[in-house]
mmCIF file of C-alpha atoms and ligand atoms in Angstrom:
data_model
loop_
_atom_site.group_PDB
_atom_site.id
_atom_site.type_symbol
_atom_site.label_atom_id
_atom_site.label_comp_id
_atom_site.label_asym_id
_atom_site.label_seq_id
_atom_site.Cartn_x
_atom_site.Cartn_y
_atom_site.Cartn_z
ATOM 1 C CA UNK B 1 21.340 -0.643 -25.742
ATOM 2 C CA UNK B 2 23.827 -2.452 -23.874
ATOM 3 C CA UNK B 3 23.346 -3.095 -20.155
ATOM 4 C CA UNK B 4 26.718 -3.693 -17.934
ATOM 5 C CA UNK B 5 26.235 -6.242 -15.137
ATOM 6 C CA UNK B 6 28.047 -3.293 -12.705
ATOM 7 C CA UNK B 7 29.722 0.408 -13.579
ATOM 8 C CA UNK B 8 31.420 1.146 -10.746
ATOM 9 C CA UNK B 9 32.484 4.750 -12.453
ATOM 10 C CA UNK B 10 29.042 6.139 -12.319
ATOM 11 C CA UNK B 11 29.375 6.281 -8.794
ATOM 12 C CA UNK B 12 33.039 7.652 -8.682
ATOM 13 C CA UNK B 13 32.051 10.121 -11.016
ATOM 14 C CA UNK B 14 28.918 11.436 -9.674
ATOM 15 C CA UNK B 15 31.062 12.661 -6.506
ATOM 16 C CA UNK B 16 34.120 12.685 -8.357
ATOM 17 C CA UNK B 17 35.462 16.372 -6.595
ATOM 18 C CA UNK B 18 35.316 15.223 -3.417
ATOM 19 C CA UNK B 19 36.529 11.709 -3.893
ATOM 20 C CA UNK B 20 39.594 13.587 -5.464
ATOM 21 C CA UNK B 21 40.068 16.404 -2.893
ATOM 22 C CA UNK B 22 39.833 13.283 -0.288
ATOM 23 C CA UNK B 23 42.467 11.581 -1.714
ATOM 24 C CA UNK B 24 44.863 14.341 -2.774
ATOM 25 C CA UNK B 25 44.579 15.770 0.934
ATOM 26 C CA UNK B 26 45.886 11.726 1.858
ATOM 27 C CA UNK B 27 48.389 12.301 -0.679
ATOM 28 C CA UNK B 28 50.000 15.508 0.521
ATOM 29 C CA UNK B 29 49.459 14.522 4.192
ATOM 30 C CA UNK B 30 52.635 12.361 4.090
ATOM 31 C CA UNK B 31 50.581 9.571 6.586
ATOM 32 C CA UNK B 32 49.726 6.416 4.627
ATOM 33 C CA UNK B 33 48.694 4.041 7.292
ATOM 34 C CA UNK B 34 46.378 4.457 10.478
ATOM 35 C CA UNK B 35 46.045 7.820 10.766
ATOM 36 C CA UNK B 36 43.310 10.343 11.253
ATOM 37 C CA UNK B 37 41.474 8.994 8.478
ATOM 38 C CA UNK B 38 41.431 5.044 9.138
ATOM 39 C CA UNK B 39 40.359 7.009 12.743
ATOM 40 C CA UNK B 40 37.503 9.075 11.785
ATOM 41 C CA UNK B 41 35.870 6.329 9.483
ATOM 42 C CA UNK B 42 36.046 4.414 12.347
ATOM 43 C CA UNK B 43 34.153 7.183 14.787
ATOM 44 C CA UNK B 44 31.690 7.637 11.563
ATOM 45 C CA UNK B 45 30.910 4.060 11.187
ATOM 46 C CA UNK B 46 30.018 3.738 14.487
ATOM 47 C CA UNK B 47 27.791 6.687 14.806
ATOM 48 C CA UNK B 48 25.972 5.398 11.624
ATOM 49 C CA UNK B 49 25.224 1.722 12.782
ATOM 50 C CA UNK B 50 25.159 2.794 16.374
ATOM 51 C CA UNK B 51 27.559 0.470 17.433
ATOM 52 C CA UNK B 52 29.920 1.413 20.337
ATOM 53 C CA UNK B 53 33.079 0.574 18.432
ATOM 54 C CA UNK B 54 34.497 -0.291 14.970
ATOM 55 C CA UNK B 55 37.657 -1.373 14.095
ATOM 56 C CA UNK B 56 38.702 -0.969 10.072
ATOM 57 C CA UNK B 57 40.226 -3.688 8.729
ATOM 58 C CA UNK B 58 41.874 -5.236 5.209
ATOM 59 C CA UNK B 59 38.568 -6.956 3.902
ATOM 60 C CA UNK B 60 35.096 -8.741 4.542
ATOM 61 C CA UNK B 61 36.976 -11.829 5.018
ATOM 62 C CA UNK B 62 39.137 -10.469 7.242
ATOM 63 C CA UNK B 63 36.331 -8.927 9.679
ATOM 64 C CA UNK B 64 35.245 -12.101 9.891
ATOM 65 C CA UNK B 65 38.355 -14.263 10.420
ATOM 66 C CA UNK B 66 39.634 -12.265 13.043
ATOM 67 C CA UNK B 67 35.914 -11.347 14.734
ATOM 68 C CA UNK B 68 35.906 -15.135 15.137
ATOM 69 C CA UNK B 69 38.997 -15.412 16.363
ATOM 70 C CA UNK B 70 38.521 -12.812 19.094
ATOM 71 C CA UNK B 71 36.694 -15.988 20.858
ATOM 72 C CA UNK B 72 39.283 -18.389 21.267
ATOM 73 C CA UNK B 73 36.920 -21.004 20.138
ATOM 74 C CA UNK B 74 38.564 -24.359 21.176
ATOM 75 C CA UNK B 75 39.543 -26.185 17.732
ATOM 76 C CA UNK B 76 36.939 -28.471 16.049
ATOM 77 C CA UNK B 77 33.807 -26.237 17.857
ATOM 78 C CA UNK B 78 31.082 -25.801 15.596
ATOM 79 C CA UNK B 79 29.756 -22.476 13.949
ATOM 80 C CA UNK B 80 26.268 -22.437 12.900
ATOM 81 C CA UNK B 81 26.058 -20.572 9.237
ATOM 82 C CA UNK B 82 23.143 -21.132 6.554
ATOM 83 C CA UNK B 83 23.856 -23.423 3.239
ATOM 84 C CA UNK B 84 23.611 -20.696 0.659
ATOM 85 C CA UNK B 85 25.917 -18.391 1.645
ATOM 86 C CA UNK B 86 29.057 -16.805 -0.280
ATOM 87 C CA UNK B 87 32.213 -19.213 0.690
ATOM 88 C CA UNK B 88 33.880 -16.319 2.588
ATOM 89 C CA UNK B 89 31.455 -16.919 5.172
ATOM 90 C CA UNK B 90 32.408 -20.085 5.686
ATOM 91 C CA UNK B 91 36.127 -19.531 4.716
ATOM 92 C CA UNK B 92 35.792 -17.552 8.237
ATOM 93 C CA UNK B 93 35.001 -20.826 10.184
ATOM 94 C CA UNK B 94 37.218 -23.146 8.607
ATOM 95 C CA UNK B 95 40.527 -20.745 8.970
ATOM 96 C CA UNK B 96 40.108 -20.826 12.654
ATOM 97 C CA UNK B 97 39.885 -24.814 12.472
ATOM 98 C CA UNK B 98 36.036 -24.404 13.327
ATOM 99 C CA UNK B 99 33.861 -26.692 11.785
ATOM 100 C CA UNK B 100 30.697 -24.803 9.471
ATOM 101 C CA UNK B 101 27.043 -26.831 9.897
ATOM 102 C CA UNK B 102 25.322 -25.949 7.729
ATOM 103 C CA UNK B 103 21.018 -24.597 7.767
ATOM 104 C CA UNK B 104 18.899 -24.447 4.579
ATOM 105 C CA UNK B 105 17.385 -20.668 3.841
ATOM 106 C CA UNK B 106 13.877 -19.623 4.082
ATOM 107 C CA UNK B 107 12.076 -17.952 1.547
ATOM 108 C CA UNK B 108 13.721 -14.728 1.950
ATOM 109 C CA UNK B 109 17.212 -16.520 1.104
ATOM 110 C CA UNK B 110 18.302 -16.071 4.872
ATOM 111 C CA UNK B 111 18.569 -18.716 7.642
ATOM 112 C CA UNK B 112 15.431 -20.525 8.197
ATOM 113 C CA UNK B 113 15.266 -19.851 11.652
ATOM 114 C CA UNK B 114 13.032 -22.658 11.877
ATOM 115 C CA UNK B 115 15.670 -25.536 11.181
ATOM 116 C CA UNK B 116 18.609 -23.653 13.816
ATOM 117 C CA UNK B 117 17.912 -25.717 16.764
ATOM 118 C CA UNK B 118 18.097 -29.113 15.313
ATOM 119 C CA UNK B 119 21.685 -28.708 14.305
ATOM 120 C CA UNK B 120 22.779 -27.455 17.710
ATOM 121 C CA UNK B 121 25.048 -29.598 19.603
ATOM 122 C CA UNK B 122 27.286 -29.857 23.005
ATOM 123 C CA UNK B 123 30.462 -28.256 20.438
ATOM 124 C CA UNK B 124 28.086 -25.402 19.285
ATOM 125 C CA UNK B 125 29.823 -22.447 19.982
ATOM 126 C CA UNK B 126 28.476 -19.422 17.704
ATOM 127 C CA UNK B 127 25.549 -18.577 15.038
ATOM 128 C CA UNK B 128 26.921 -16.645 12.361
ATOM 129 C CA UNK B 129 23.997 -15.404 10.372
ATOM 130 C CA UNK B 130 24.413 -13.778 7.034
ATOM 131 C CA UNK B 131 21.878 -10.636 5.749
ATOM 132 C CA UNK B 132 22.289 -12.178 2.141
ATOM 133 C CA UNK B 133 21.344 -9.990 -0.573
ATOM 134 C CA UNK B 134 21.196 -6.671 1.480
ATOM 135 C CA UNK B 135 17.918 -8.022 3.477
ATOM 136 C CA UNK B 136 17.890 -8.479 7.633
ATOM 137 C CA UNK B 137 17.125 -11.776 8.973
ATOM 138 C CA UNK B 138 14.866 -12.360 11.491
ATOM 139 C CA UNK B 139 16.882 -11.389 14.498
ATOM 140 C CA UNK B 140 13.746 -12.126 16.998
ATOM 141 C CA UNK B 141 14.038 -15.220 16.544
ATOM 142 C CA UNK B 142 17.999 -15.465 15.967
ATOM 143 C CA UNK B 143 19.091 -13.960 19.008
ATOM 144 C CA UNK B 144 16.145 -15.373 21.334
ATOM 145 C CA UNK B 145 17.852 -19.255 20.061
ATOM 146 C CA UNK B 146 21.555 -17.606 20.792
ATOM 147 C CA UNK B 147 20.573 -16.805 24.463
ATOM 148 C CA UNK B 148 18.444 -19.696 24.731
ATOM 149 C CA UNK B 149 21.521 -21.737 23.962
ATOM 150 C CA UNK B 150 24.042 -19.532 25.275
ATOM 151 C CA UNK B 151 26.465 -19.075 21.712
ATOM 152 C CA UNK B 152 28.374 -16.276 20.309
ATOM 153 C CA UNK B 153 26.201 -14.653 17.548
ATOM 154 C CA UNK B 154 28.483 -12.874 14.831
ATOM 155 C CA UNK B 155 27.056 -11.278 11.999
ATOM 156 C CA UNK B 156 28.097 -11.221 8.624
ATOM 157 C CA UNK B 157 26.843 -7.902 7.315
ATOM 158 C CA UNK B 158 29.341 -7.781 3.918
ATOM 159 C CA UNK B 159 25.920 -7.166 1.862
ATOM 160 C CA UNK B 160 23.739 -5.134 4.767
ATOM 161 C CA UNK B 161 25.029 -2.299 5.521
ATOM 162 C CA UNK B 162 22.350 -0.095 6.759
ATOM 163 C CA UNK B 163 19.755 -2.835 6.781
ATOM 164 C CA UNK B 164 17.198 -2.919 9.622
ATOM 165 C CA UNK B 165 15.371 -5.838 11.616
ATOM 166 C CA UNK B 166 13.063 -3.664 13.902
ATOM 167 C CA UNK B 167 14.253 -0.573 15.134
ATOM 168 C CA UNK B 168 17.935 -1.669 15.382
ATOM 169 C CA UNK B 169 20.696 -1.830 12.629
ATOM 170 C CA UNK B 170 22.482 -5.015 11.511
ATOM 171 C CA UNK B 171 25.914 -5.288 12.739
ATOM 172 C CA UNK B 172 24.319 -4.214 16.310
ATOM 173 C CA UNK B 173 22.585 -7.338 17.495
ATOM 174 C CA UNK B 174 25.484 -9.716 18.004
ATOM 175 C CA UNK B 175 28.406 -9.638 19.605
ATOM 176 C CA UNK B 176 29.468 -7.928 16.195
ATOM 177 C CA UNK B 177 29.342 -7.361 13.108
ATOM 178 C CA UNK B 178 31.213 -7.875 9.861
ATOM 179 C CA UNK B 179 31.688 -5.534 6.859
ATOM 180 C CA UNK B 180 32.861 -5.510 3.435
ATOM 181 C CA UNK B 181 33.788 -2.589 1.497
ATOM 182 C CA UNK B 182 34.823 -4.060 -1.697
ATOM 183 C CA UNK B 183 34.564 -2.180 -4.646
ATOM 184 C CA UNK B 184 30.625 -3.347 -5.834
ATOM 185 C CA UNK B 185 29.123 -3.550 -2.084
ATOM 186 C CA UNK B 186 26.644 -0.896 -1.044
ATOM 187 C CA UNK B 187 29.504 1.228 0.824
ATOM 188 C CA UNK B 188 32.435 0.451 -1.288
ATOM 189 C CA UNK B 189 36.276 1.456 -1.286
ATOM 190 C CA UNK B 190 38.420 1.772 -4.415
ATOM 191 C CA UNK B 191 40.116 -1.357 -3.205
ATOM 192 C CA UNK B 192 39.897 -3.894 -0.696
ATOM 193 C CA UNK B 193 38.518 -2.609 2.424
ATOM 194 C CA UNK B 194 36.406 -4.058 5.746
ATOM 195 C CA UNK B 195 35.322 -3.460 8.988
ATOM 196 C CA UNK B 196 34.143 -4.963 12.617
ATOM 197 C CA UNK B 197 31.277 -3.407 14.386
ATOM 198 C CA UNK B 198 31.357 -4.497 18.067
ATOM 199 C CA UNK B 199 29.551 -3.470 21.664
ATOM 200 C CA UNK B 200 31.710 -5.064 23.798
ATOM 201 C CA UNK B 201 35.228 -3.768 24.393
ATOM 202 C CA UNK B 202 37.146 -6.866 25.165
ATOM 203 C CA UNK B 203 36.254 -7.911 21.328
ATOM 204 C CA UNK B 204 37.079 -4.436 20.473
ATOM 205 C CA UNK B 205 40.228 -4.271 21.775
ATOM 206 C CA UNK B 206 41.464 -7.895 20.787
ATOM 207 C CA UNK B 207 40.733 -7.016 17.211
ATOM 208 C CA UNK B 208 42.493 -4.248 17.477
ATOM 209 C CA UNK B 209 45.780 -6.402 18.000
ATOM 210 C CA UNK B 210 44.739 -8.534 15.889
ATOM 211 C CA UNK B 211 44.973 -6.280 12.961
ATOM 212 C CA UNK B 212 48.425 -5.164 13.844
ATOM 213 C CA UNK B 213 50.377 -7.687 14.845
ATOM 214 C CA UNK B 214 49.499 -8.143 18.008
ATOM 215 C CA UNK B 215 50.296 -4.631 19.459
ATOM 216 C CA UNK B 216 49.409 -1.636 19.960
ATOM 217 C CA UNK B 217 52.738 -0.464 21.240
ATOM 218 C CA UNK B 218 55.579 -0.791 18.584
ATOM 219 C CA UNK B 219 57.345 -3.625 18.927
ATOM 220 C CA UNK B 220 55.538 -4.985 22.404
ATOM 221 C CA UNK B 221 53.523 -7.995 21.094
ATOM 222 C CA UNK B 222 50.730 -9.008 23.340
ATOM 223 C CA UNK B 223 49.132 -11.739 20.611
ATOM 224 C CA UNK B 224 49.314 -13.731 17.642
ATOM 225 C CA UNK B 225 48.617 -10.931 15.175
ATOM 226 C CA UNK B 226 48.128 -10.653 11.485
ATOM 227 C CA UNK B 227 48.247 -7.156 9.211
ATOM 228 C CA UNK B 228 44.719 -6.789 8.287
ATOM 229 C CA UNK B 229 44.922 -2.434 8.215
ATOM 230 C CA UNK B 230 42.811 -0.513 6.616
ATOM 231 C CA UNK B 231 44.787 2.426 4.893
ATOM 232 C CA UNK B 232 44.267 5.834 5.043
ATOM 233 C CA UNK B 233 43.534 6.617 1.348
ATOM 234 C CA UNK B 234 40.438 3.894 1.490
ATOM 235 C CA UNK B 235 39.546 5.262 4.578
ATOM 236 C CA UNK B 236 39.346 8.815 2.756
ATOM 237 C CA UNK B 237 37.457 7.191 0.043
ATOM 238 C CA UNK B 238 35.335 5.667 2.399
ATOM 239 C CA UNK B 239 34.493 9.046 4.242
ATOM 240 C CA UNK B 240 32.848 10.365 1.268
ATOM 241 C CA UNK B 241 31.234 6.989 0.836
ATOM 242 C CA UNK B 242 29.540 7.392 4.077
ATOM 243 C CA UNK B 243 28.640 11.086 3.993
ATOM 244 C CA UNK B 244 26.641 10.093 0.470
ATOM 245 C CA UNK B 245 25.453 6.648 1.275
ATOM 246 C CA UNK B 246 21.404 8.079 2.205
ATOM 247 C CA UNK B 247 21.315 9.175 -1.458
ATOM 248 C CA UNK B 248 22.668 6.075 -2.343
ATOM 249 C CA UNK B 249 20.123 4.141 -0.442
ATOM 250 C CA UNK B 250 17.402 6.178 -2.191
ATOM 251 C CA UNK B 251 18.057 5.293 -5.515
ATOM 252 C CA UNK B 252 18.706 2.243 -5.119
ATOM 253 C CA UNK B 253 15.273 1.923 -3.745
ATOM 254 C CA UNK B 254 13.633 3.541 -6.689
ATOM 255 C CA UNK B 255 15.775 1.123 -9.080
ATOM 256 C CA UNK B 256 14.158 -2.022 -7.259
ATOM 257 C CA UNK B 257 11.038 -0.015 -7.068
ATOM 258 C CA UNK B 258 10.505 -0.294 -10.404
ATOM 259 C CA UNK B 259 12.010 -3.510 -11.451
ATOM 260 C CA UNK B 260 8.999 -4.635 -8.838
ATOM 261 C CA UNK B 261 6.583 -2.931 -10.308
ATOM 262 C CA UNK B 262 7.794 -3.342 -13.897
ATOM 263 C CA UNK B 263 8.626 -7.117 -13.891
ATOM 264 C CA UNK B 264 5.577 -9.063 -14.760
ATOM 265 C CA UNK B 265 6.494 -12.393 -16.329
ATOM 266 C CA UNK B 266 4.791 -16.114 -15.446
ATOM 267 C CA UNK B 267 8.507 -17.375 -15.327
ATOM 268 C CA UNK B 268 10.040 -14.881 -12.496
ATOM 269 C CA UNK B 269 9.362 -14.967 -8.708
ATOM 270 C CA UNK B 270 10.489 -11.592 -7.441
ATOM 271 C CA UNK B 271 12.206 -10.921 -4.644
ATOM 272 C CA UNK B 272 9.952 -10.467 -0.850
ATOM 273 C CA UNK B 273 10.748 -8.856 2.152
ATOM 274 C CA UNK B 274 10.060 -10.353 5.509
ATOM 275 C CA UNK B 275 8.209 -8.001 7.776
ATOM 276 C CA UNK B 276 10.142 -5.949 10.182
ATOM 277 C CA UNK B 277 12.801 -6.430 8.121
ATOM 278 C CA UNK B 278 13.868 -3.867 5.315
ATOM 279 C CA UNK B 279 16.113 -4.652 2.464
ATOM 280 C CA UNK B 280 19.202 -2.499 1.093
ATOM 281 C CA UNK B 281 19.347 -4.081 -2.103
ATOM 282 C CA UNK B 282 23.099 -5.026 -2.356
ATOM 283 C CA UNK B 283 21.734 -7.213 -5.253
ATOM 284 C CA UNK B 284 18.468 -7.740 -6.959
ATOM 285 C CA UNK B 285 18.258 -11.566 -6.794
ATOM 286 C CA UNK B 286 15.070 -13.049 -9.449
ATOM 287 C CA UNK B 287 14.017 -16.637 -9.642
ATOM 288 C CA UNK B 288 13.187 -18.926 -12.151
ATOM 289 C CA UNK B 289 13.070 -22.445 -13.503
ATOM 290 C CA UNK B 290 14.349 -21.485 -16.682
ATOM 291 C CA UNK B 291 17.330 -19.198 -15.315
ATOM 292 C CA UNK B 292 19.459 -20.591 -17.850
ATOM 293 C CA UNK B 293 17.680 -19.725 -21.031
ATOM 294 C CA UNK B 294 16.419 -16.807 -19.603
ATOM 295 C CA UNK B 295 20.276 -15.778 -18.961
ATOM 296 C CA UNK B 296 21.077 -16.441 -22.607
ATOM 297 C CA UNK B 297 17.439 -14.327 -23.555
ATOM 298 C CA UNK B 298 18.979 -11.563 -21.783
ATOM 299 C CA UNK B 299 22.829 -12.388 -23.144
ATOM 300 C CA UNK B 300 21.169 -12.061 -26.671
ATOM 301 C CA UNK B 301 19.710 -8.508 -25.855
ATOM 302 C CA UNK B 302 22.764 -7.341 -24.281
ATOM 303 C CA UNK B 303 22.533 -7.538 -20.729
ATOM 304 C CA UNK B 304 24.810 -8.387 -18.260
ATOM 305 C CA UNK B 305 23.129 -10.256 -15.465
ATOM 306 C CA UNK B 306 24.923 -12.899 -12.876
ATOM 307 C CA UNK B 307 24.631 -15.780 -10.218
ATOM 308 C CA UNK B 308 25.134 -14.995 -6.288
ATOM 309 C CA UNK B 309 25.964 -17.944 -5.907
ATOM 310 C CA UNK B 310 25.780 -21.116 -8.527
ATOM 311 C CA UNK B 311 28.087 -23.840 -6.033
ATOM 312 C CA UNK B 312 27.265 -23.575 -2.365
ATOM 313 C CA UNK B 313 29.877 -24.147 -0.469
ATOM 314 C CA UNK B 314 29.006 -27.587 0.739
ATOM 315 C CA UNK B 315 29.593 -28.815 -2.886
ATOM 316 C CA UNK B 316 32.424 -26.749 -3.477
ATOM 317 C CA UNK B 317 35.586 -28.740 -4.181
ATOM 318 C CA UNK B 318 37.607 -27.205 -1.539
ATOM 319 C CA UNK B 319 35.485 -28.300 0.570
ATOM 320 C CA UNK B 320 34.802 -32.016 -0.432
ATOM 321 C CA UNK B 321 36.934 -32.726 2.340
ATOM 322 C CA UNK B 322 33.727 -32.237 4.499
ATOM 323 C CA UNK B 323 32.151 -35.242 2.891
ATOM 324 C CA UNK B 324 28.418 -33.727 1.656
ATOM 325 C CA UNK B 325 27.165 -34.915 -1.655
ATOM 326 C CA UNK B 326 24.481 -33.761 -3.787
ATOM 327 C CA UNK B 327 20.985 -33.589 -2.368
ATOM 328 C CA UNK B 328 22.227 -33.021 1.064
ATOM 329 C CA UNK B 329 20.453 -29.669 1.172
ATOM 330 C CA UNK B 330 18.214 -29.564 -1.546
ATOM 331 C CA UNK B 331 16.585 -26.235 -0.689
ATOM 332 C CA UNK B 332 19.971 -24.120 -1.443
ATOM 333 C CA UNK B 333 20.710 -26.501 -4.270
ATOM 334 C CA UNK B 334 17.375 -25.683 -5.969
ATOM 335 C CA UNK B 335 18.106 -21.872 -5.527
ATOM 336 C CA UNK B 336 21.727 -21.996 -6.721
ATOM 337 C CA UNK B 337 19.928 -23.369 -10.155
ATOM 338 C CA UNK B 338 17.382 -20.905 -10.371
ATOM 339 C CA UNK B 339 18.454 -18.007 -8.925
ATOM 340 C CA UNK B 340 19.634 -15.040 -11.106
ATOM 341 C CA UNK B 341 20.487 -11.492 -10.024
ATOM 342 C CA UNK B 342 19.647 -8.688 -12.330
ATOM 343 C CA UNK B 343 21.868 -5.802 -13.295
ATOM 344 C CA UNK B 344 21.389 -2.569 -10.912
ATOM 345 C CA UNK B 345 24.300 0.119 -9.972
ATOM 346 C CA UNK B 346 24.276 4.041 -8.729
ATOM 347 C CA UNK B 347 23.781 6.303 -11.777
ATOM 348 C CA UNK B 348 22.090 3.360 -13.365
ATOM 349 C CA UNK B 349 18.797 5.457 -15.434
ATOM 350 C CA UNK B 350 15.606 4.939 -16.218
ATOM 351 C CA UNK B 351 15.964 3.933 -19.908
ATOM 352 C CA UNK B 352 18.406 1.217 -18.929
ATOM 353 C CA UNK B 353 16.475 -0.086 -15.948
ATOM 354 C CA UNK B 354 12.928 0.326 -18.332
ATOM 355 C CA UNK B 355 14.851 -1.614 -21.191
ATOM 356 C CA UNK B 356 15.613 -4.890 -18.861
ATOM 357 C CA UNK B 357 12.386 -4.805 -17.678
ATOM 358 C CA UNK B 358 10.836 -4.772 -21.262
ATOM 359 C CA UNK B 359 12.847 -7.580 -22.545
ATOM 360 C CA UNK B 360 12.444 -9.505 -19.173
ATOM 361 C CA UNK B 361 8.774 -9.239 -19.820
ATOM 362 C CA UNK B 362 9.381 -10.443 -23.531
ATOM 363 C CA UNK B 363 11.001 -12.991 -22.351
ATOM 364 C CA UNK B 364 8.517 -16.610 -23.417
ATOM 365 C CA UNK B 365 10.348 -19.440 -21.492
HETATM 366 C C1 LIG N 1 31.818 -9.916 -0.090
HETATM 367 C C2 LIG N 1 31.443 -10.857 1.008
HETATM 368 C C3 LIG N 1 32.371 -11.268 1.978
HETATM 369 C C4 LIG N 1 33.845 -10.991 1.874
HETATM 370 O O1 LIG N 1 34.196 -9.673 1.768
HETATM 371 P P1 LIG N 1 35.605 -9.280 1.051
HETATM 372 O O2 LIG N 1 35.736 -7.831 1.384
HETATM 373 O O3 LIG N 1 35.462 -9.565 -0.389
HETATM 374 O O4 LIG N 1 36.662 -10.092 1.700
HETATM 375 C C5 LIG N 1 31.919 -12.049 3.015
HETATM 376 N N1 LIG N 1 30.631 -12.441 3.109
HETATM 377 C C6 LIG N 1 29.721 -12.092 2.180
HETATM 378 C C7 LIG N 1 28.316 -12.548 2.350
HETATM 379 C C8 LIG N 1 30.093 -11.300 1.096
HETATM 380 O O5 LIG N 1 29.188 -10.968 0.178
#
């Protein structure tokens, strides 16, 4: 058997009619960009993560570039973010001549909410806290250190969408939230696609010039803009995507269900979930001393499996500029050598998922 890392197709296909009526109806409507569709996604999103507004934009990256730049943060302010993050989290910070310091994870591979206050400063601005993997941080405790302190608390949500810390949706708890709807995330376009989630309408409706220039009357521009749209035939695609994405969130459940229950190995620590938190699963993320040989193990047998993420940022060469070296966060370091994520998709079945887990548990070290 051979075990793809991702098969993006299984999902198209398993809603393939109305993916394709979606997109022919885009088509033959003659309306390309921000119309009805870009619109209703919008008024969809919202209802789902019960967020007064959303704004769809270009990409992840995007959301989060121009959410931070909806602050005006005076150059060289700092932006709190954890150490073992994807770099578009910190690409975010830097593009808006913000400077990232950094916070090693806890055991649940978000920000240890226990190391937050020792970095903050007089040029603290903002936390931006990531729900990495598809599991919500501890909010509690994030947003009672955001008011103590009075920052900005942004939310990268690119993995999380639909995740839960108590009774309240991530994306809701800050001043807003960021989305990604590339291809392989939980909710995923047929291109590049994002979104902001946001409470507070002066955010709301500076985002929404951002994204177009600057306007929102043709020609009048009111700010420095960008074009960061999101078109009409992701939106469409999107839609669907949304109307499905409870189904989605069950199987995906069952998957990790039973690589939980199935996994038993002396090597591999499985994933945990902190409690009052639940996990979407945007990736099944294993650790292990041996990741490498247990990589090639896997390799041998014909499965596809992958890294998220082997270089933090802070040793990242674009980034030497920064000055950190080696050892300077030795918690994130240690996980970006042992961590490995496993292979898991929509339509994935129960002899591929029972065929990992047997040669997983074959696997001797
Ligand atoms: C994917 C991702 C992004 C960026 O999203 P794009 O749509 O690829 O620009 C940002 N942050 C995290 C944590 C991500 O996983």
């Amino acid at each position: 058997m051979e075990i793809k890392f991702n098969q993006l197709d299984r999902g198209y296909l398993k809603h393939k009619s109305e993916f394709d009526q979606a997109i022919q109806e885009t088509l033959n409507s003659g309306w390309y960009i921000l119309g009805n569709n870009v619109k209703n996604f919008e008024t969809k999103y919202s209802a789902y993560i019960q967020s007064k507004y959303s704004v769809g934009l270009n990409s992840g990256l995007d959301a989060l570039i121009l959410g931070i730049r909806a602050f005006n943060f005076e150059a060289g302010s700092e932006i709190i973010v954890q150490a073992n993050t994807y770099i578009a989290s910190v690409l975010s910070i830097t593009e808006n001549q913000l400077t990232p310091i950094f916070v090693e994870p806890d055991e649940y591979y978000n920000i240890d909410v226990t190391k937050i206050e020792e970095k903050i400063t007089d040029k603290t601005k903002a936390i931006l806290v990531v729900h990495l993997y598809g599991q919500a941080s501890n909010m509690t405790e994030i947003m009672r250190i955001a008011k103590k302190h009075n920052l900005a608390l942004i939310e990268d949500c690119a993995q999380s969408h639909g995740a839960t810390h108590g009774n309240e949706m991530t994306g809701n708890f800050g001043d807003l939230g960021c989305f990604s709807f590339y291809p392989t995330k939980n909710i995923g376009a047929f291109g590049d696609a994002g979104a902001i989630t946001t409470n507070d309408k002066s955010i709301f409706d500076t985002v929404m010039l951002l994204r177009n220039y600057g306007s929102n009357i043709k020609y009048h521009n009111q700010i420095l803009g960008v074009n960061s749209r999101l078109d009409e035939l992701q939106a469409a695609v999107l839609n669907v995507k949304l109307d499905f994405y409870d189904e989605f969130l069950c199987e995906r459940v069952a998957l990790v269900q039973a690589y939980l229950e199935g996994i038993n190995n002396q090597h591999i620590e499985l994933p945990k979930v902190l409690p009052g938190s639940t996990h979407v699963w945007h990736l099944f993320v294993i650790r292990t001393e041996k990741r490498d040989l247990l990589m090639t193990h896997l390799k041998n047998h014909h499965i596809e499996t992958a890294i998220h993420y082997p270089i933090p940022p802070h040793l990242s060469e674009a980034y030497s500029y920064l000055g950190y070296k080696e050892g300077d966060f030795p918690i994130t370091e240690k996980y970006a050598n042992t961590v490995l994520t496993l292979p898991l998709y929509e339509g994935m079945t129960k002899e591929e998922i029972d065929y990992v887990i047997k040669v997983i548990n074959a696997f001797e070290g």
